[in-house]
Amino acid sequence: MKKIVVLTGAGMSAESGLKTFRDHDGLWHDYRVEDVATPEAWRRNMDLVLEFYNERRKNLLDARPNAAHFALARLEGKYDVNIVTQNVDDLHERGGSIKVLHLHGELKKVRSSVDPSLVYELPGWELKKGDLCEKGSQLRPHIVWFGEPVPLIAEAADLCERADIMILIGTSLQVYPAAGLIHYVFAGAPKYYIDPKAVEVPYIPKLEIIRKTAGEGVPDLVDRLMSEV
Ligand code: OAD
């Protein structure tokens, strides 16, 4: 089976009703990254950080996977598919994808603010000040904030190095190290980038840019790839 690695960003979930970050109606227009998505923000204003992620969790409860999530799951019938997602939602899993690596963490999980190995599923949407891990430390969102290491990046790079095909979906490619993963993929491997505002990526051979939404572009590409094997 050929190996496909799929790198997804917020645009993947846009048609499920979840906001992206950098579009004109995106989250980073209503909030400053420095206020809600850094370790300093957590120390300075824990209430605002908790509120921001509680709101994201509430939105996720109302969201359903879209046609693009379901199409990617279909691809597993003929390919060995690994999803590497920057998204913290669980829509890939709910759409039926089996191997999903969450580069930037998971909204439905929380962890100790002292011991990162103590990770828990959060029942419901609300994480509050005073919610503690088993060792008595405050729980924090299980999210990779700006300025923090990305623990799964080596695993993601390894998947890219072994991929026969790469698909990028709904990402502005502004945030590293995720945006650099495409450079790990073999030059001869076909690469597809589906995003209505796909940015030009220099020095990448065999890259086909498809300027469509995920809901339009992904099912079409999946049909194409399924007919090739
Ligand atoms: P961005 O908000 O930077 O980019 C979203 C991309 O999705 C843009 O390129 C849009 O053109 C595209 N898009 C919008 N609607 C779409 C649709 N219906 N179908 C397909 N594409 C669509 O989001 P990311 O690239 O995911 O990290 O951002 C990367 C990281 O920056 C996020 O994981 C998050 C953020 O800060 C953290 O919070 C740690």
CSV table of C-alpha atoms and ligand atoms in Angstrom, one decimal:
chain,number,residue,atom,x,y,z
A,1,MET,CA,0.0,0.0,0.0
A,2,LYS,CA,1.3,3.5,-0.8
A,3,LYS,CA,1.7,5.8,2.1
A,4,ILE,CA,-0.1,9.1,2.2
A,5,VAL,CA,0.5,11.8,4.8
A,6,VAL,CA,-2.1,14.5,5.1
A,7,LEU,CA,-1.3,17.8,6.9
A,8,THR,CA,-4.5,19.6,7.9
A,9,GLY,CA,-5.1,23.1,9.3
A,10,ALA,CA,-8.1,25.1,10.5
A,11,GLY,CA,-9.6,25.4,7.0
A,12,MET,CA,-10.3,21.6,7.2
A,13,SER,CA,-12.9,22.3,9.9
A,14,ALA,CA,-14.2,25.6,8.5
A,15,GLU,CA,-17.2,24.0,6.8
A,16,SER,CA,-18.0,22.2,10.1
A,17,GLY,CA,-18.6,25.7,11.6
A,18,LEU,CA,-15.3,26.1,13.4
A,19,LYS,CA,-13.4,29.4,12.9
A,20,THR,CA,-10.0,29.5,11.4
A,21,PHE,CA,-7.3,31.7,12.9
A,22,ARG,CA,-6.0,34.1,10.3
A,23,ASP,CA,-8.9,34.6,7.9
A,24,HIS,CA,-10.8,38.0,8.1
A,25,ASP,CA,-13.3,36.4,10.5
A,26,GLY,CA,-10.7,34.3,12.3
A,27,LEU,CA,-10.0,33.9,16.0
A,28,TRP,CA,-6.8,36.0,15.9
A,29,HIS,CA,-8.9,39.0,14.9
A,30,ASP,CA,-11.0,38.7,18.1
A,31,TYR,CA,-8.2,37.7,20.4
A,32,ARG,CA,-4.4,38.4,20.6
A,33,VAL,CA,-2.3,35.3,20.5
A,34,GLU,CA,-0.2,36.8,23.4
A,35,ASP,CA,-3.4,37.0,25.6
A,36,VAL,CA,-4.7,33.4,25.2
A,37,ALA,CA,-2.2,31.1,23.6
A,38,THR,CA,1.2,31.4,25.4
A,39,PRO,CA,2.6,30.2,28.7
A,40,GLU,CA,2.9,33.9,29.8
A,41,ALA,CA,-0.8,34.4,29.1
A,42,TRP,CA,-1.6,31.5,31.4
A,43,ARG,CA,0.5,33.0,34.2
A,44,ARG,CA,-0.9,36.5,33.7
A,45,ASN,CA,-4.6,35.9,33.1
A,46,MET,CA,-5.6,32.2,33.6
A,47,ASP,CA,-9.3,33.2,33.5
A,48,LEU,CA,-9.1,34.6,30.0
A,49,VAL,CA,-7.2,31.5,28.7
A,50,LEU,CA,-9.7,29.1,30.4
A,51,GLU,CA,-12.6,31.1,28.9
A,52,PHE,CA,-11.1,31.1,25.4
A,53,TYR,CA,-10.6,27.3,25.3
A,54,ASN,CA,-14.0,26.7,27.1
A,55,GLU,CA,-15.6,28.6,24.3
A,56,ARG,CA,-13.7,26.5,21.7
A,57,ARG,CA,-14.9,23.3,23.4
A,58,LYS,CA,-18.5,24.5,23.4
A,59,ASN,CA,-18.3,25.2,19.7
A,60,LEU,CA,-16.8,21.8,19.1
A,61,LEU,CA,-19.8,20.1,20.8
A,62,ASP,CA,-22.0,21.6,18.1
A,63,ALA,CA,-19.7,20.7,15.2
A,64,ARG,CA,-19.9,17.6,13.0
A,65,PRO,CA,-17.3,16.3,10.5
A,66,ASN,CA,-17.8,17.6,7.0
A,67,ALA,CA,-17.5,16.0,3.5
A,68,ALA,CA,-13.7,16.4,3.6
A,69,HIS,CA,-13.2,14.5,6.8
A,70,PHE,CA,-15.4,11.6,5.5
A,71,ALA,CA,-13.5,11.6,2.2
A,72,LEU,CA,-10.1,11.2,3.9
A,73,ALA,CA,-11.4,8.3,5.9
A,74,ARG,CA,-12.5,6.7,2.6
A,75,LEU,CA,-8.9,6.9,1.3
A,76,GLU,CA,-7.9,4.3,3.9
A,77,GLY,CA,-9.6,1.6,1.8
A,78,LYS,CA,-6.6,1.7,-0.7
A,79,TYR,CA,-3.8,3.6,1.1
A,80,ASP,CA,-1.9,3.7,4.3
A,81,VAL,CA,-3.0,7.1,5.5
A,82,ASN,CA,-1.5,9.1,8.4
A,83,ILE,CA,-3.2,12.4,9.3
A,84,VAL,CA,-1.0,15.0,10.8
A,85,THR,CA,-3.3,17.7,12.0
A,86,GLN,CA,-2.7,21.2,13.5
A,87,ASN,CA,-6.3,21.1,14.6
A,88,VAL,CA,-7.2,20.5,18.2
A,89,ASP,CA,-10.7,19.3,17.3
A,90,ASP,CA,-11.6,15.6,17.0
A,91,LEU,CA,-13.4,15.8,13.7
A,92,HIS,CA,-10.9,13.6,11.8
A,93,GLU,CA,-11.5,10.8,14.4
A,94,ARG,CA,-15.3,11.3,14.2
A,95,GLY,CA,-15.1,11.3,10.4
A,96,GLY,CA,-13.6,7.8,10.6
A,97,SER,CA,-9.8,8.4,10.2
A,98,ILE,CA,-7.8,5.9,12.2
A,99,LYS,CA,-4.2,7.3,12.5
A,100,VAL,CA,-4.4,10.9,13.6
A,101,LEU,CA,-1.5,12.8,15.1
A,102,HIS,CA,-2.4,16.0,16.9
A,103,LEU,CA,0.6,18.2,16.5
A,104,HIS,CA,-0.9,21.1,18.5
A,105,GLY,CA,-2.7,19.1,21.2
A,106,GLU,CA,-6.4,18.2,21.8
A,107,LEU,CA,-9.2,20.4,22.9
A,108,LYS,CA,-11.0,17.6,24.7
A,109,LYS,CA,-8.0,16.7,26.9
A,110,VAL,CA,-6.5,18.6,29.8
A,111,ARG,CA,-3.2,18.0,31.6
A,112,SER,CA,-1.4,18.9,34.8
A,113,SER,CA,0.3,22.3,34.6
A,114,VAL,CA,3.3,20.8,36.4
A,115,ASP,CA,3.6,17.3,35.1
A,116,PRO,CA,2.9,17.1,31.3
A,117,SER,CA,2.6,13.3,31.5
A,118,LEU,CA,-0.7,13.6,33.5
A,119,VAL,CA,-3.2,13.9,30.7
A,120,TYR,CA,-7.0,13.4,31.2
A,121,GLU,CA,-10.1,13.4,29.0
A,122,LEU,CA,-12.3,16.4,30.1
A,123,PRO,CA,-16.0,15.4,30.4
A,124,GLY,CA,-18.0,18.3,29.0
A,125,TRP,CA,-16.7,21.7,27.9
A,126,GLU,CA,-15.7,23.5,31.1
A,127,LEU,CA,-12.3,23.6,32.7
A,128,LYS,CA,-12.2,25.8,35.8
A,129,LYS,CA,-9.7,27.4,38.1
A,130,GLY,CA,-9.4,25.0,41.0
A,131,ASP,CA,-9.7,21.8,38.8
A,132,LEU,CA,-6.7,19.8,39.9
A,133,CYS,CA,-4.7,16.8,38.7
A,134,GLU,CA,-4.3,13.7,40.9
A,135,LYS,CA,-1.2,15.3,42.4
A,136,GLY,CA,-2.9,18.6,43.3
A,137,SER,CA,-1.8,20.9,40.5
A,138,GLN,CA,-4.1,23.1,38.4
A,139,LEU,CA,-5.2,21.5,35.1
A,140,ARG,CA,-4.5,23.4,31.9
A,141,PRO,CA,-5.7,22.9,28.3
A,142,HIS,CA,-3.7,20.1,26.5
A,143,ILE,CA,-2.7,22.6,23.8
A,144,VAL,CA,0.7,23.4,22.4
A,145,TRP,CA,1.0,27.2,23.0
A,146,PHE,CA,3.3,29.6,21.1
A,147,GLY,CA,6.7,29.4,22.6
A,148,GLU,CA,6.3,25.8,23.7
A,149,PRO,CA,8.0,22.7,22.1
A,150,VAL,CA,6.0,20.6,19.7
A,151,PRO,CA,6.5,17.1,21.2
A,152,LEU,CA,5.2,15.2,18.2
A,153,ILE,CA,7.2,17.0,15.5
A,154,ALA,CA,9.9,14.3,15.1
A,155,GLU,CA,7.2,11.6,14.6
A,156,ALA,CA,5.4,13.8,12.1
A,157,ALA,CA,8.7,14.5,10.2
A,158,ASP,CA,9.4,10.8,10.1
A,159,LEU,CA,6.0,10.1,8.6
A,160,CYS,CA,6.7,12.7,5.9
A,161,GLU,CA,10.0,11.2,5.1
A,162,ARG,CA,8.4,7.9,4.4
A,163,ALA,CA,5.4,9.3,2.5
A,164,ASP,CA,4.7,8.4,-1.2
A,165,ILE,CA,2.1,11.2,-1.5
A,166,MET,CA,1.4,14.3,0.6
A,167,ILE,CA,-1.8,16.3,0.9
A,168,LEU,CA,-2.0,19.7,2.6
A,169,ILE,CA,-5.5,21.0,3.4
A,170,GLY,CA,-6.7,24.3,4.8
A,171,THR,CA,-3.6,25.7,6.3
A,172,SER,CA,-2.0,29.1,5.8
A,173,LEU,CA,1.5,27.6,6.4
A,174,GLN,CA,2.4,30.4,8.7
A,175,VAL,CA,3.2,28.4,11.8
A,176,TYR,CA,6.4,26.5,12.2
A,177,PRO,CA,7.5,23.8,12.6
A,178,ALA,CA,4.3,22.4,11.1
A,179,ALA,CA,4.7,24.5,7.9
A,180,GLY,CA,8.2,23.0,7.3
A,181,LEU,CA,7.0,19.4,7.2
A,182,ILE,CA,6.5,19.5,3.4
A,183,HIS,CA,10.3,19.8,3.1
A,184,TYR,CA,10.7,16.3,4.5
A,185,VAL,CA,8.7,14.7,1.7
A,186,PHE,CA,10.7,13.1,-1.1
A,187,ALA,CA,11.1,15.4,-4.1
A,188,GLY,CA,9.6,12.9,-6.5
A,189,ALA,CA,6.5,12.4,-4.4
A,190,PRO,CA,3.3,14.0,-5.7
A,191,LYS,CA,2.0,16.7,-3.4
A,192,TYR,CA,-1.4,18.4,-3.4
A,193,TYR,CA,-2.4,21.6,-1.5
A,194,ILE,CA,-6.2,22.3,-1.2
A,195,ASP,CA,-7.0,25.7,0.1
A,196,PRO,CA,-9.0,28.6,-1.5
A,197,LYS,CA,-6.2,31.0,-0.6
A,198,ALA,CA,-3.3,28.6,-1.0
A,199,VAL,CA,0.0,30.4,-0.6
A,200,GLU,CA,2.8,29.9,-3.1
A,201,VAL,CA,5.3,27.4,-1.7
A,202,PRO,CA,8.7,27.9,-3.4
A,203,TYR,CA,11.2,25.1,-4.2
A,204,ILE,CA,8.7,22.3,-3.9
A,205,PRO,CA,8.7,20.0,-6.9
A,206,LYS,CA,5.5,18.1,-8.0
A,207,LEU,CA,3.2,20.3,-6.0
A,208,GLU,CA,-0.3,20.8,-7.4
A,209,ILE,CA,-2.3,23.6,-5.9
A,210,ILE,CA,-6.1,23.2,-5.8
A,211,ARG,CA,-7.7,26.5,-4.9
A,212,LYS,CA,-11.0,25.1,-3.6
A,213,THR,CA,-12.6,24.6,-0.2
A,214,ALA,CA,-11.9,21.4,1.6
A,215,GLY,CA,-15.5,20.3,1.2
A,216,GLU,CA,-15.2,20.7,-2.6
A,217,GLY,CA,-11.6,19.8,-3.3
A,218,VAL,CA,-11.0,16.9,-0.9
A,219,PRO,CA,-13.7,14.5,-2.1
A,220,ASP,CA,-12.6,15.1,-5.8
A,221,LEU,CA,-9.0,14.4,-5.0
A,222,VAL,CA,-9.9,11.3,-3.0
A,223,ASP,CA,-11.9,10.0,-6.0
A,224,ARG,CA,-8.9,10.7,-8.3
A,225,LEU,CA,-6.4,8.9,-6.0
A,226,MET,CA,-8.8,6.0,-5.4
A,227,SER,CA,-9.1,5.5,-9.2
A,228,GLU,CA,-5.3,5.3,-9.6
A,229,VAL,CA,-4.9,2.0,-7.6
B,1,OAD,P1,-5.0,29.6,9.6
B,1,OAD,O1,-6.2,30.4,10.2
B,1,OAD,O2,-3.7,30.3,9.7
B,1,OAD,O3,-5.3,29.3,8.1
B,1,OAD,C1,-6.5,28.7,7.7
B,1,OAD,C2,-6.4,28.4,6.2
B,1,OAD,O4,-7.6,27.8,5.9
B,1,OAD,C3,-6.2,29.6,5.3
B,1,OAD,O5,-5.2,29.4,4.4
B,1,OAD,C4,-7.6,29.7,4.6
B,1,OAD,O6,-7.5,30.1,3.2
B,1,OAD,C5,-8.0,28.2,4.6
B,1,OAD,N1,-9.5,28.0,4.6
B,1,OAD,C6,-10.5,28.8,5.0
B,1,OAD,N2,-11.7,28.2,4.7
B,1,OAD,C7,-11.4,27.0,4.1
B,1,OAD,C8,-12.2,25.9,3.6
B,1,OAD,N3,-13.5,26.0,3.7
B,1,OAD,N4,-11.6,24.9,3.1
B,1,OAD,C9,-10.2,24.9,3.0
B,1,OAD,N5,-9.4,25.8,3.5
B,1,OAD,C10,-10.0,26.9,4.0
B,1,OAD,O7,-5.0,28.2,10.3
B,1,OAD,P2,-3.8,27.2,10.4
B,1,OAD,O8,-2.9,27.2,9.2
B,1,OAD,O9,-4.4,25.9,10.8
B,1,OAD,O10,-2.0,27.0,16.5
B,1,OAD,O11,-3.0,27.7,11.6
B,1,OAD,C11,-1.9,27.0,12.2
B,1,OAD,C12,-1.9,27.2,13.7
B,1,OAD,O12,-1.9,28.6,14.0
B,1,OAD,C13,-3.0,26.6,14.4
B,1,OAD,O13,-2.9,25.2,14.7
B,1,OAD,C14,-3.1,27.4,15.7
B,1,OAD,C15,-2.9,28.8,15.1
B,1,OAD,O14,-2.4,29.7,15.9
B,1,OAD,C16,-2.1,27.2,17.9
B,1,OAD,O15,-3.1,27.7,18.4
B,1,OAD,C17,-1.0,26.6,18.6
